[in-house]
PDB file of C-alpha atoms in Angstrom:
ATOM      1  CA  UNK A   1       0.000   0.000   0.000  1.00 45.00           C
ATOM      2  CA  UNK A   2       1.162   3.551  -0.730  1.00 62.00           C
ATOM      3  CA  UNK A   3       2.283   6.052   1.866  1.00 88.00           C
ATOM      4  CA  UNK A   4      -0.819   8.072   0.992  1.00 91.00           C
ATOM      5  CA  UNK A   5      -2.862   5.304   2.596  1.00 96.00           C
ATOM      6  CA  UNK A   6      -1.284   5.913   5.991  1.00 98.00           C
ATOM      7  CA  UNK A   7      -1.453   8.775   8.458  1.00 98.00           C
ATOM      8  CA  UNK A   8       1.700  10.811   8.825  1.00 98.00           C
ATOM      9  CA  UNK A   9       0.984  14.042  10.693  1.00 98.00           C
ATOM     10  CA  UNK A  10      -0.516  13.657  14.170  1.00 98.00           C
ATOM     11  CA  UNK A  11      -1.412  16.466  16.571  1.00 98.00           C
ATOM     12  CA  UNK A  12      -1.896  15.804  20.280  1.00 98.00           C
ATOM     13  CA  UNK A  13      -3.861  17.988  22.655  1.00 98.00           C
ATOM     14  CA  UNK A  14      -3.158  17.016  26.248  1.00 96.00           C
ATOM     15  CA  UNK A  15       0.201  15.374  25.610  1.00 96.00           C
ATOM     16  CA  UNK A  16       1.448  15.946  29.161  1.00 94.00           C
ATOM     17  CA  UNK A  17      -1.466  14.119  30.796  1.00 94.00           C
ATOM     18  CA  UNK A  18      -1.619  10.448  31.686  1.00 95.00           C
ATOM     19  CA  UNK A  19      -3.072   9.199  28.400  1.00 97.00           C
ATOM     20  CA  UNK A  20      -1.168  11.717  26.314  1.00 97.00           C
ATOM     21  CA  UNK A  21       2.176  10.805  27.837  1.00 97.00           C
ATOM     22  CA  UNK A  22       1.709   7.093  27.216  1.00 98.00           C
ATOM     23  CA  UNK A  23       0.392   7.585  23.682  1.00 98.00           C
ATOM     24  CA  UNK A  24       3.190   9.991  22.774  1.00 98.00           C
ATOM     25  CA  UNK A  25       5.858   7.566  23.993  1.00 97.00           C
ATOM     26  CA  UNK A  26       4.557   4.771  21.792  1.00 98.00           C
ATOM     27  CA  UNK A  27       3.870   6.992  18.786  1.00 98.00           C
ATOM     28  CA  UNK A  28       7.463   8.234  18.891  1.00 97.00           C
ATOM     29  CA  UNK A  29       8.757   4.686  19.191  1.00 97.00           C
ATOM     30  CA  UNK A  30       7.228   3.815  15.806  1.00 97.00           C
ATOM     31  CA  UNK A  31       9.431   6.492  14.189  1.00 95.00           C
ATOM     32  CA  UNK A  32       6.816   6.978  11.478  1.00 95.00           C
ATOM     33  CA  UNK A  33       4.854  10.071  12.518  1.00 97.00           C
ATOM     34  CA  UNK A  34       5.395  13.805  12.508  1.00 97.00           C
ATOM     35  CA  UNK A  35       4.084  14.803  15.942  1.00 98.00           C
ATOM     36  CA  UNK A  36       2.815  18.278  16.812  1.00 98.00           C
ATOM     37  CA  UNK A  37       2.010  19.182  20.406  1.00 98.00           C
ATOM     38  CA  UNK A  38      -0.746  21.771  20.833  1.00 97.00           C
ATOM     39  CA  UNK A  39      -1.033  23.499  24.197  1.00 95.00           C
ATOM     40  CA  UNK A  40      -1.866  26.707  25.991  1.00 93.00           C
ATOM     41  CA  UNK A  41       0.800  29.408  26.516  1.00 93.00           C
ATOM     42  CA  UNK A  42       0.790  28.664  30.249  1.00 91.00           C
ATOM     43  CA  UNK A  43       1.880  25.053  29.758  1.00 90.00           C
ATOM     44  CA  UNK A  44       5.290  24.271  31.254  1.00 89.00           C
ATOM     45  CA  UNK A  45       5.516  20.760  29.788  1.00 90.00           C
ATOM     46  CA  UNK A  46       8.688  20.080  27.803  1.00 89.00           C
ATOM     47  CA  UNK A  47       8.843  18.010  24.604  1.00 92.00           C
ATOM     48  CA  UNK A  48      12.396  18.062  23.218  1.00 84.00           C
ATOM     49  CA  UNK A  49      12.811  17.710  19.460  1.00 89.00           C
ATOM     50  CA  UNK A  50       9.067  17.955  18.779  1.00 94.00           C
ATOM     51  CA  UNK A  51       7.019  20.662  17.098  1.00 96.00           C
ATOM     52  CA  UNK A  52       5.180  22.579  19.798  1.00 96.00           C
ATOM     53  CA  UNK A  53       2.493  25.128  19.060  1.00 97.00           C
ATOM     54  CA  UNK A  54       1.317  27.211  21.980  1.00 96.00           C
ATOM     55  CA  UNK A  55      -1.548  29.643  21.876  1.00 97.00           C
ATOM     56  CA  UNK A  56      -4.943  30.563  23.201  1.00 96.00           C
ATOM     57  CA  UNK A  57      -7.723  28.101  22.490  1.00 95.00           C
ATOM     58  CA  UNK A  58      -9.911  31.160  21.911  1.00 95.00           C
ATOM     59  CA  UNK A  59      -7.664  32.367  19.073  1.00 97.00           C
ATOM     60  CA  UNK A  60      -9.152  31.042  15.840  1.00 96.00           C
ATOM     61  CA  UNK A  61      -6.104  32.016  13.792  1.00 97.00           C
ATOM     62  CA  UNK A  62      -3.791  30.137  16.149  1.00 98.00           C
ATOM     63  CA  UNK A  63      -5.973  27.032  16.095  1.00 98.00           C
ATOM     64  CA  UNK A  64      -6.262  27.080  12.303  1.00 98.00           C
ATOM     65  CA  UNK A  65      -2.493  27.276  11.973  1.00 97.00           C
ATOM     66  CA  UNK A  66      -1.943  24.582  14.604  1.00 98.00           C
ATOM     67  CA  UNK A  67      -4.327  22.099  12.998  1.00 98.00           C
ATOM     68  CA  UNK A  68      -3.530  22.804   9.352  1.00 98.00           C
ATOM     69  CA  UNK A  69      -1.768  19.914   7.639  1.00 98.00           C
ATOM     70  CA  UNK A  70      -2.623  17.417  10.364  1.00 98.00           C
ATOM     71  CA  UNK A  71      -4.054  14.059   9.332  1.00 98.00           C
ATOM     72  CA  UNK A  72      -5.423  13.289  12.798  1.00 98.00           C
ATOM     73  CA  UNK A  73      -5.816  14.902  16.194  1.00 98.00           C
ATOM     74  CA  UNK A  74      -5.592  12.887  19.385  1.00 98.00           C
ATOM     75  CA  UNK A  75      -7.405  14.543  22.281  1.00 98.00           C
ATOM     76  CA  UNK A  76      -6.291  13.470  25.747  1.00 96.00           C
ATOM     77  CA  UNK A  77      -7.870  16.099  27.943  1.00 93.00           C
ATOM     78  CA  UNK A  78      -8.700  15.777  31.597  1.00 85.00           C
ATOM     79  CA  UNK A  79     -12.360  15.823  32.556  1.00 76.00           C
ATOM     80  CA  UNK A  80     -12.182  19.398  33.844  1.00 73.00           C
ATOM     81  CA  UNK A  81     -10.850  20.557  30.450  1.00 78.00           C
ATOM     82  CA  UNK A  82     -13.509  18.811  28.388  1.00 83.00           C
ATOM     83  CA  UNK A  83     -15.364  22.084  27.770  1.00 85.00           C
ATOM     84  CA  UNK A  84     -12.439  23.218  25.604  1.00 91.00           C
ATOM     85  CA  UNK A  85     -12.803  20.284  23.255  1.00 95.00           C
ATOM     86  CA  UNK A  86     -15.848  21.640  21.424  1.00 96.00           C
ATOM     87  CA  UNK A  87     -14.038  24.680  19.995  1.00 96.00           C
ATOM     88  CA  UNK A  88     -10.936  22.608  19.265  1.00 98.00           C
ATOM     89  CA  UNK A  89     -12.878  20.003  17.286  1.00 98.00           C
ATOM     90  CA  UNK A  90     -14.587  22.736  15.277  1.00 98.00           C
ATOM     91  CA  UNK A  91     -11.235  24.362  14.496  1.00 98.00           C
ATOM     92  CA  UNK A  92      -9.638  21.052  13.514  1.00 98.00           C
ATOM     93  CA  UNK A  93     -12.488  20.257  11.132  1.00 98.00           C
ATOM     94  CA  UNK A  94     -12.263  23.690   9.523  1.00 98.00           C
ATOM     95  CA  UNK A  95      -8.485  23.291   9.128  1.00 98.00           C
ATOM     96  CA  UNK A  96      -8.959  20.071   7.152  1.00 98.00           C
ATOM     97  CA  UNK A  97      -8.237  17.362   9.724  1.00 98.00           C
ATOM     98  CA  UNK A  98      -9.923  14.104   8.689  1.00 98.00           C
ATOM     99  CA  UNK A  99      -9.576  11.962  11.816  1.00 98.00           C
ATOM    100  CA  UNK A 100     -10.590  13.057  15.304  1.00 98.00           C
ATOM    101  CA  UNK A 101      -9.875  10.874  18.334  1.00 98.00           C
ATOM    102  CA  UNK A 102     -11.916  12.666  21.004  1.00 98.00           C
ATOM    103  CA  UNK A 103     -11.367  12.339  24.726  1.00 97.00           C
ATOM    104  CA  UNK A 104     -13.021   9.011  25.526  1.00 97.00           C
ATOM    105  CA  UNK A 105     -10.944   6.513  27.550  1.00 97.00           C
ATOM    106  CA  UNK A 106     -13.980   5.272  29.442  1.00 97.00           C
ATOM    107  CA  UNK A 107     -16.856   2.847  28.859  1.00 97.00           C
ATOM    108  CA  UNK A 108     -18.423   1.406  25.742  1.00 98.00           C
ATOM    109  CA  UNK A 109     -19.725   4.477  23.940  1.00 97.00           C
ATOM    110  CA  UNK A 110     -21.885   2.321  21.687  1.00 97.00           C
ATOM    111  CA  UNK A 111     -23.799   1.045  24.718  1.00 97.00           C
ATOM    112  CA  UNK A 112     -26.624   3.569  24.755  1.00 96.00           C
ATOM    113  CA  UNK A 113     -28.019   2.400  28.089  1.00 96.00           C
ATOM    114  CA  UNK A 114     -24.669   2.933  29.801  1.00 96.00           C
ATOM    115  CA  UNK A 115     -24.176   6.342  28.188  1.00 96.00           C
ATOM    116  CA  UNK A 116     -27.641   7.480  29.250  1.00 95.00           C
ATOM    117  CA  UNK A 117     -27.152   6.244  32.813  1.00 94.00           C
ATOM    118  CA  UNK A 118     -23.929   8.142  33.505  1.00 94.00           C
ATOM    119  CA  UNK A 119     -24.132  11.963  33.339  1.00 91.00           C
ATOM    120  CA  UNK A 120     -20.367  12.483  33.141  1.00 90.00           C
ATOM    121  CA  UNK A 121     -20.349  10.503  29.881  1.00 94.00           C
ATOM    122  CA  UNK A 122     -22.546  13.100  28.179  1.00 93.00           C
ATOM    123  CA  UNK A 123     -19.718  15.440  27.049  1.00 94.00           C
ATOM    124  CA  UNK A 124     -18.162  12.432  25.312  1.00 96.00           C
ATOM    125  CA  UNK A 125     -21.422  11.637  23.537  1.00 97.00           C
ATOM    126  CA  UNK A 126     -21.778  15.267  22.463  1.00 96.00           C
ATOM    127  CA  UNK A 127     -18.228  15.353  21.059  1.00 97.00           C
ATOM    128  CA  UNK A 128     -18.968  12.390  18.813  1.00 98.00           C
ATOM    129  CA  UNK A 129     -22.214  13.964  17.646  1.00 98.00           C
ATOM    130  CA  UNK A 130     -20.377  17.198  16.933  1.00 98.00           C
ATOM    131  CA  UNK A 131     -17.881  15.442  14.667  1.00 98.00           C
ATOM    132  CA  UNK A 132     -20.669  13.666  12.790  1.00 98.00           C
ATOM    133  CA  UNK A 133     -22.549  16.925  12.293  1.00 98.00           C
ATOM    134  CA  UNK A 134     -19.398  18.691  11.093  1.00 98.00           C
ATOM    135  CA  UNK A 135     -18.827  15.776   8.723  1.00 97.00           C
ATOM    136  CA  UNK A 136     -21.818  16.981   6.715  1.00 96.00           C
ATOM    137  CA  UNK A 137     -19.870  20.161   5.951  1.00 97.00           C
ATOM    138  CA  UNK A 138     -16.293  18.909   5.953  1.00 98.00           C
ATOM    139  CA  UNK A 139     -16.180  15.825   3.762  1.00 96.00           C
ATOM    140  CA  UNK A 140     -14.271  12.851   5.102  1.00 96.00           C
ATOM    141  CA  UNK A 141     -14.267  13.959   8.743  1.00 98.00           C
ATOM    142  CA  UNK A 142     -14.584  10.973  11.102  1.00 98.00           C
ATOM    143  CA  UNK A 143     -14.121  10.167  14.786  1.00 98.00           C
ATOM    144  CA  UNK A 144     -12.690   7.073  16.424  1.00 98.00           C
ATOM    145  CA  UNK A 145     -13.561   6.399  20.053  1.00 98.00           C
ATOM    146  CA  UNK A 146     -11.239   4.479  22.352  1.00 98.00           C
ATOM    147  CA  UNK A 147     -12.971   2.351  24.969  1.00 98.00           C
ATOM    148  CA  UNK A 148     -10.783   1.466  27.929  1.00 98.00           C
ATOM    149  CA  UNK A 149     -13.124   1.063  30.907  1.00 98.00           C
ATOM    150  CA  UNK A 150     -11.425   1.998  34.221  1.00 98.00           C
ATOM    151  CA  UNK A 151      -7.679   2.489  34.602  1.00 98.00           C
ATOM    152  CA  UNK A 152      -6.570  -0.479  36.688  1.00 97.00           C
ATOM    153  CA  UNK A 153      -3.601   1.078  38.445  1.00 96.00           C
ATOM    154  CA  UNK A 154      -5.448   4.208  39.580  1.00 96.00           C
ATOM    155  CA  UNK A 155      -8.643   2.376  40.482  1.00 97.00           C
ATOM    156  CA  UNK A 156      -6.808   0.011  42.806  1.00 97.00           C
ATOM    157  CA  UNK A 157      -4.741   2.736  44.431  1.00 97.00           C
ATOM    158  CA  UNK A 158      -7.822   4.934  44.986  1.00 95.00           C
ATOM    159  CA  UNK A 159     -10.038   2.126  46.229  1.00 95.00           C
ATOM    160  CA  UNK A 160     -12.545   2.684  43.443  1.00 95.00           C
ATOM    161  CA  UNK A 161     -13.186  -1.048  43.040  1.00 96.00           C
ATOM    162  CA  UNK A 162     -14.529  -1.191  46.592  1.00 96.00           C
ATOM    163  CA  UNK A 163     -11.193  -2.625  47.758  1.00 98.00           C
ATOM    164  CA  UNK A 164      -9.086  -0.584  50.163  1.00 97.00           C
ATOM    165  CA  UNK A 165      -5.692  -2.227  50.699  1.00 98.00           C
ATOM    166  CA  UNK A 166      -4.595   0.495  53.119  1.00 97.00           C
ATOM    167  CA  UNK A 167      -7.400  -0.329  55.565  1.00 97.00           C
ATOM    168  CA  UNK A 168      -7.923  -3.975  54.512  1.00 98.00           C
ATOM    169  CA  UNK A 169     -11.613  -3.423  53.830  1.00 98.00           C
ATOM    170  CA  UNK A 170     -13.662  -4.523  50.846  1.00 98.00           C
ATOM    171  CA  UNK A 171     -17.235  -4.413  49.609  1.00 98.00           C
ATOM    172  CA  UNK A 172     -17.984  -7.252  47.203  1.00 98.00           C
ATOM    173  CA  UNK A 173     -21.289  -6.579  45.474  1.00 98.00           C
ATOM    174  CA  UNK A 174     -23.621  -9.534  45.077  1.00 98.00           C
ATOM    175  CA  UNK A 175     -24.766  -8.460  41.599  1.00 97.00           C
ATOM    176  CA  UNK A 176     -21.325  -7.518  40.251  1.00 98.00           C
ATOM    177  CA  UNK A 177     -19.835  -9.314  37.278  1.00 98.00           C
ATOM    178  CA  UNK A 178     -16.621  -9.500  35.267  1.00 98.00           C
ATOM    179  CA  UNK A 179     -15.571  -6.241  33.618  1.00 98.00           C
ATOM    180  CA  UNK A 180     -12.794  -5.109  31.312  1.00 98.00           C
ATOM    181  CA  UNK A 181     -10.007  -2.891  32.629  1.00 98.00           C
ATOM    182  CA  UNK A 182      -6.980  -1.226  31.077  1.00 98.00           C
ATOM    183  CA  UNK A 183      -3.586   0.151  31.996  1.00 98.00           C
ATOM    184  CA  UNK A 184      -2.183   3.366  30.569  1.00 98.00           C
ATOM    185  CA  UNK A 185       0.692   1.432  29.028  1.00 98.00           C
ATOM    186  CA  UNK A 186      -1.626  -0.919  27.153  1.00 98.00           C
ATOM    187  CA  UNK A 187      -3.765   1.911  25.820  1.00 98.00           C
ATOM    188  CA  UNK A 188      -0.788   4.033  24.776  1.00 98.00           C
ATOM    189  CA  UNK A 189       0.546   1.086  22.789  1.00 98.00           C
ATOM    190  CA  UNK A 190      -2.901   0.444  21.344  1.00 98.00           C
ATOM    191  CA  UNK A 191      -3.275   4.050  20.189  1.00 98.00           C
ATOM    192  CA  UNK A 192       0.055   3.937  18.368  1.00 98.00           C
ATOM    193  CA  UNK A 193      -0.911   0.737  16.604  1.00 98.00           C
ATOM    194  CA  UNK A 194      -4.357   2.036  15.751  1.00 98.00           C
ATOM    195  CA  UNK A 195      -2.936   5.143  14.095  1.00 98.00           C
ATOM    196  CA  UNK A 196      -0.394   2.971  12.264  1.00 98.00           C
ATOM    197  CA  UNK A 197      -3.166   1.070  10.449  1.00 98.00           C
ATOM    198  CA  UNK A 198      -3.774   1.849   6.776  1.00 98.00           C
ATOM    199  CA  UNK A 199      -6.747   4.077   6.057  1.00 98.00           C
ATOM    200  CA  UNK A 200      -8.175   1.365   3.814  1.00 97.00           C
ATOM    201  CA  UNK A 201      -7.273  -2.304   3.566  1.00 97.00           C
ATOM    202  CA  UNK A 202      -8.845  -4.320   0.773  1.00 96.00           C
ATOM    203  CA  UNK A 203      -7.211  -7.549   1.952  1.00 96.00           C
ATOM    204  CA  UNK A 204      -8.327  -7.249   5.563  1.00 96.00           C
ATOM    205  CA  UNK A 205     -10.942  -4.468   5.894  1.00 96.00           C
ATOM    206  CA  UNK A 206     -11.116  -4.803   9.693  1.00 96.00           C
ATOM    207  CA  UNK A 207      -7.432  -3.894   9.961  1.00 97.00           C
ATOM    208  CA  UNK A 208      -8.020  -0.354   8.724  1.00 98.00           C
ATOM    209  CA  UNK A 209      -8.942   3.044  10.078  1.00 98.00           C
ATOM    210  CA  UNK A 210     -11.980   3.042   7.847  1.00 98.00           C
ATOM    211  CA  UNK A 211     -13.380   0.073   9.781  1.00 98.00           C
ATOM    212  CA  UNK A 212     -13.289   2.196  12.946  1.00 98.00           C
ATOM    213  CA  UNK A 213     -14.658   5.364  11.338  1.00 98.00           C
ATOM    214  CA  UNK A 214     -17.411   6.774  13.584  1.00 98.00           C
ATOM    215  CA  UNK A 215     -16.998   3.690  15.722  1.00 98.00           C
ATOM    216  CA  UNK A 216     -15.123   2.436  18.758  1.00 98.00           C
ATOM    217  CA  UNK A 217     -11.974   0.402  19.168  1.00 98.00           C
ATOM    218  CA  UNK A 218     -12.037  -1.671  22.341  1.00 98.00           C
ATOM    219  CA  UNK A 219      -8.851  -1.962  24.370  1.00 98.00           C
ATOM    220  CA  UNK A 220      -8.329  -3.984  27.530  1.00 98.00           C
ATOM    221  CA  UNK A 221      -5.580  -5.334  29.749  1.00 98.00           C
ATOM    222  CA  UNK A 222      -7.792  -8.110  31.122  1.00 98.00           C
ATOM    223  CA  UNK A 223     -11.307  -8.906  32.270  1.00 98.00           C
ATOM    224  CA  UNK A 224     -11.781  -9.797  35.936  1.00 98.00           C
ATOM    225  CA  UNK A 225     -14.259  -9.801  38.807  1.00 98.00           C
ATOM    226  CA  UNK A 226     -13.971  -7.965  42.119  1.00 97.00           C
ATOM    227  CA  UNK A 227     -13.201 -11.254  43.834  1.00 97.00           C
ATOM    228  CA  UNK A 228     -10.346 -11.975  41.454  1.00 98.00           C
ATOM    229  CA  UNK A 229      -8.878  -8.528  42.017  1.00 98.00           C
ATOM    230  CA  UNK A 230      -9.201  -8.866  45.800  1.00 98.00           C
ATOM    231  CA  UNK A 231      -7.337 -12.171  45.664  1.00 98.00           C
ATOM    232  CA  UNK A 232      -4.531 -10.512  43.695  1.00 98.00           C
ATOM    233  CA  UNK A 233      -4.410  -7.635  46.191  1.00 98.00           C
ATOM    234  CA  UNK A 234      -4.219 -10.093  49.086  1.00 98.00           C
ATOM    235  CA  UNK A 235      -1.329 -11.931  47.461  1.00 98.00           C
ATOM    236  CA  UNK A 236       0.434  -8.624  46.846  1.00 98.00           C
ATOM    237  CA  UNK A 237       0.004  -7.626  50.500  1.00 98.00           C
ATOM    238  CA  UNK A 238       0.611 -11.070  51.991  1.00 98.00           C
ATOM    239  CA  UNK A 239      -2.849 -11.141  53.584  1.00 98.00           C
ATOM    240  CA  UNK A 240      -5.913 -13.373  53.494  1.00 97.00           C
ATOM    241  CA  UNK A 241      -9.656 -13.058  54.118  1.00 97.00           C
ATOM    242  CA  UNK A 242      -9.204 -13.332  57.883  1.00 98.00           C
ATOM    243  CA  UNK A 243      -7.107 -10.150  57.791  1.00 98.00           C
ATOM    244  CA  UNK A 244      -9.821  -8.204  56.028  1.00 98.00           C
ATOM    245  CA  UNK A 245     -13.250  -6.790  56.825  1.00 98.00           C
ATOM    246  CA  UNK A 246     -15.347  -7.852  53.831  1.00 98.00           C
ATOM    247  CA  UNK A 247     -18.957  -6.824  53.216  1.00 98.00           C
ATOM    248  CA  UNK A 248     -20.662  -9.345  50.942  1.00 97.00           C
ATOM    249  CA  UNK A 249     -24.227  -8.058  51.350  1.00 97.00           C
ATOM    250  CA  UNK A 250     -24.294  -4.834  49.304  1.00 97.00           C
ATOM    251  CA  UNK A 251     -25.648  -4.623  45.754  1.00 98.00           C
ATOM    252  CA  UNK A 252     -24.776  -2.588  42.697  1.00 98.00           C
ATOM    253  CA  UNK A 253     -28.394  -1.420  42.508  1.00 97.00           C
ATOM    254  CA  UNK A 254     -28.111   0.026  46.019  1.00 97.00           C
ATOM    255  CA  UNK A 255     -24.874   1.732  45.038  1.00 96.00           C
ATOM    256  CA  UNK A 256     -26.540   3.293  41.982  1.00 96.00           C
ATOM    257  CA  UNK A 257     -29.471   4.562  44.046  1.00 96.00           C
ATOM    258  CA  UNK A 258     -27.145   6.053  46.662  1.00 95.00           C
ATOM    259  CA  UNK A 259     -25.046   7.698  43.959  1.00 94.00           C
ATOM    260  CA  UNK A 260     -28.090   9.377  42.437  1.00 93.00           C
ATOM    261  CA  UNK A 261     -29.152  10.712  45.820  1.00 94.00           C
ATOM    262  CA  UNK A 262     -25.691  12.077  46.519  1.00 93.00           C
ATOM    263  CA  UNK A 263     -25.353  13.641  43.065  1.00 91.00           C
ATOM    264  CA  UNK A 264     -28.518  15.643  43.646  1.00 90.00           C
ATOM    265  CA  UNK A 265     -26.739  17.132  46.670  1.00 90.00           C
ATOM    266  CA  UNK A 266     -23.702  18.060  44.543  1.00 86.00           C
ATOM    267  CA  UNK A 267     -21.395  15.227  45.565  1.00 88.00           C
ATOM    268  CA  UNK A 268     -18.860  14.941  42.721  1.00 79.00           C
ATOM    269  CA  UNK A 269     -17.436  11.685  44.056  1.00 82.00           C
ATOM    270  CA  UNK A 270     -20.884  10.137  43.639  1.00 89.00           C
ATOM    271  CA  UNK A 271     -20.673  10.701  39.884  1.00 86.00           C
ATOM    272  CA  UNK A 272     -17.455   8.692  39.774  1.00 86.00           C
ATOM    273  CA  UNK A 273     -19.085   6.047  41.941  1.00 90.00           C
ATOM    274  CA  UNK A 274     -21.968   5.760  39.507  1.00 95.00           C
ATOM    275  CA  UNK A 275     -19.499   5.204  36.680  1.00 96.00           C
ATOM    276  CA  UNK A 276     -17.834   2.345  38.538  1.00 96.00           C
ATOM    277  CA  UNK A 277     -21.184   0.838  39.458  1.00 97.00           C
ATOM    278  CA  UNK A 278     -21.983   0.641  35.743  1.00 97.00           C
ATOM    279  CA  UNK A 279     -18.566  -0.818  34.934  1.00 98.00           C
ATOM    280  CA  UNK A 280     -18.835  -3.481  37.605  1.00 98.00           C
ATOM    281  CA  UNK A 281     -22.532  -4.340  37.573  1.00 98.00           C
ATOM    282  CA  UNK A 282     -23.518  -7.571  35.863  1.00 98.00           C
ATOM    283  CA  UNK A 283     -25.109  -6.719  32.520  1.00 97.00           C
ATOM    284  CA  UNK A 284     -24.524  -2.971  32.858  1.00 97.00           C
ATOM    285  CA  UNK A 285     -22.032  -2.762  29.965  1.00 97.00           C
ATOM    286  CA  UNK A 286     -18.662  -3.173  31.646  1.00 98.00           C
ATOM    287  CA  UNK A 287     -18.076  -6.536  29.967  1.00 98.00           C
ATOM    288  CA  UNK A 288     -17.146  -5.795  26.345  1.00 98.00           C
ATOM    289  CA  UNK A 289     -14.779  -8.746  26.065  1.00 98.00           C
ATOM    290  CA  UNK A 290     -16.250 -10.074  22.812  1.00 98.00           C
ATOM    291  CA  UNK A 291     -15.520  -6.760  21.110  1.00 98.00           C
ATOM    292  CA  UNK A 292     -12.108  -6.358  22.713  1.00 98.00           C
ATOM    293  CA  UNK A 293     -10.899  -9.793  21.612  1.00 98.00           C
ATOM    294  CA  UNK A 294     -11.342  -8.937  17.939  1.00 97.00           C
ATOM    295  CA  UNK A 295      -9.831  -5.461  18.180  1.00 98.00           C
ATOM    296  CA  UNK A 296      -6.896  -6.682  20.245  1.00 98.00           C
ATOM    297  CA  UNK A 297      -6.072  -9.126  17.446  1.00 98.00           C
ATOM    298  CA  UNK A 298      -6.068  -6.305  14.912  1.00 98.00           C
ATOM    299  CA  UNK A 299      -3.779  -4.199  17.104  1.00 98.00           C
ATOM    300  CA  UNK A 300      -1.525  -7.074  18.119  1.00 98.00           C
ATOM    301  CA  UNK A 301      -2.251  -6.525  21.813  1.00 98.00           C
ATOM    302  CA  UNK A 302      -2.235  -9.268  24.441  1.00 98.00           C
ATOM    303  CA  UNK A 303      -3.727  -9.570  27.900  1.00 98.00           C
ATOM    304  CA  UNK A 304      -1.476  -8.296  30.647  1.00 98.00           C
ATOM    305  CA  UNK A 305      -0.622 -10.191  33.810  1.00 98.00           C
ATOM    306  CA  UNK A 306      -3.296  -9.196  36.334  1.00 98.00           C
ATOM    307  CA  UNK A 307      -1.166 -10.274  39.285  1.00 98.00           C
ATOM    308  CA  UNK A 308       1.769  -8.165  38.136  1.00 98.00           C
ATOM    309  CA  UNK A 309      -0.363  -5.092  37.436  1.00 98.00           C
ATOM    310  CA  UNK A 310      -2.017  -5.327  40.849  1.00 98.00           C
ATOM    311  CA  UNK A 311       1.317  -5.884  42.610  1.00 98.00           C
ATOM    312  CA  UNK A 312       2.795  -2.748  41.068  1.00 98.00           C
ATOM    313  CA  UNK A 313      -0.286  -0.731  42.002  1.00 98.00           C
ATOM    314  CA  UNK A 314      -0.105  -1.893  45.610  1.00 98.00           C
ATOM    315  CA  UNK A 315       3.637  -1.204  45.779  1.00 98.00           C
ATOM    316  CA  UNK A 316       3.007   2.328  44.494  1.00 97.00           C
ATOM    317  CA  UNK A 317       0.784   2.896  47.515  1.00 97.00           C
ATOM    318  CA  UNK A 318      -2.649   4.427  47.976  1.00 96.00           C
ATOM    319  CA  UNK A 319      -3.510   7.705  46.324  1.00 92.00           C
ATOM    320  CA  UNK A 320      -6.259  10.226  46.859  1.00 83.00           C
ATOM    321  CA  UNK A 321      -9.145  10.343  44.432  1.00 72.00           C
ATOM    322  CA  UNK A 322      -9.327  13.562  42.382  1.00 63.00           C
ATOM    323  CA  UNK A 323     -13.131  13.571  42.620  1.00 58.00           C
TER     324      UNK A 323
END
């Protein structure tokens, strides 16, 4: 296939964040892309030997210059910066960018029930709709969503799975089920391999960007239950059930109801809790293994070692939730 059938110029917005850092590392390792970092003037992040364009996201001329000539834009913005994405997507489309990877890195965006149930997913839904609407004006414009489900390392360290290894307490929900989870390393590698695919592939259509146009690619490090994760945490800490206080009576449905009540009162942590309830609840959408298996084959990704990932998370120590 010709070079014209592959992406060459990639812009990243949010390159100094968790997802951006991992993606940038793996994109650079391929040695096949021209990378441009787009950031605000106040950014102090350093990217030696890369093209860096700094300017106000309210400056249309700056944005047009920054996005011009780019084949794709990878957005890796934090949740609090999501409001900026709307103007950036519009500017990228106007500048001629054909592929937008919006800030997703969460649940299965094609699962309408999950999207409707979680308010903090709505900006992600709106970003995809925006790209599709702009596609009517700017021919060839497409989005690709990256489903990751929760970040394993952070979720364990923050106790977001209902497992607190600092206090040796756990809540194992009776109606929880297996759910997919990802590490930053796995997703960064997956992004680099996704963007390395040909735009079109007559021999193997699934192994092409066109297959994922206005669709999701499903990445995962492994699929596991709460119980399986708790067992790995116990091995990493040298403990057993008798050392822990474990509640086995709570339900996901109770968690969801409590989260809704708390959200009405302005509790931001409750919104994150609702997200995890949907990830972990049996039949709520957190199990996208059938989709991930096929996409992992295309990207040449393999399951990671759950025990090793958990051990490293525990060794890194607990961390405070940002919510």
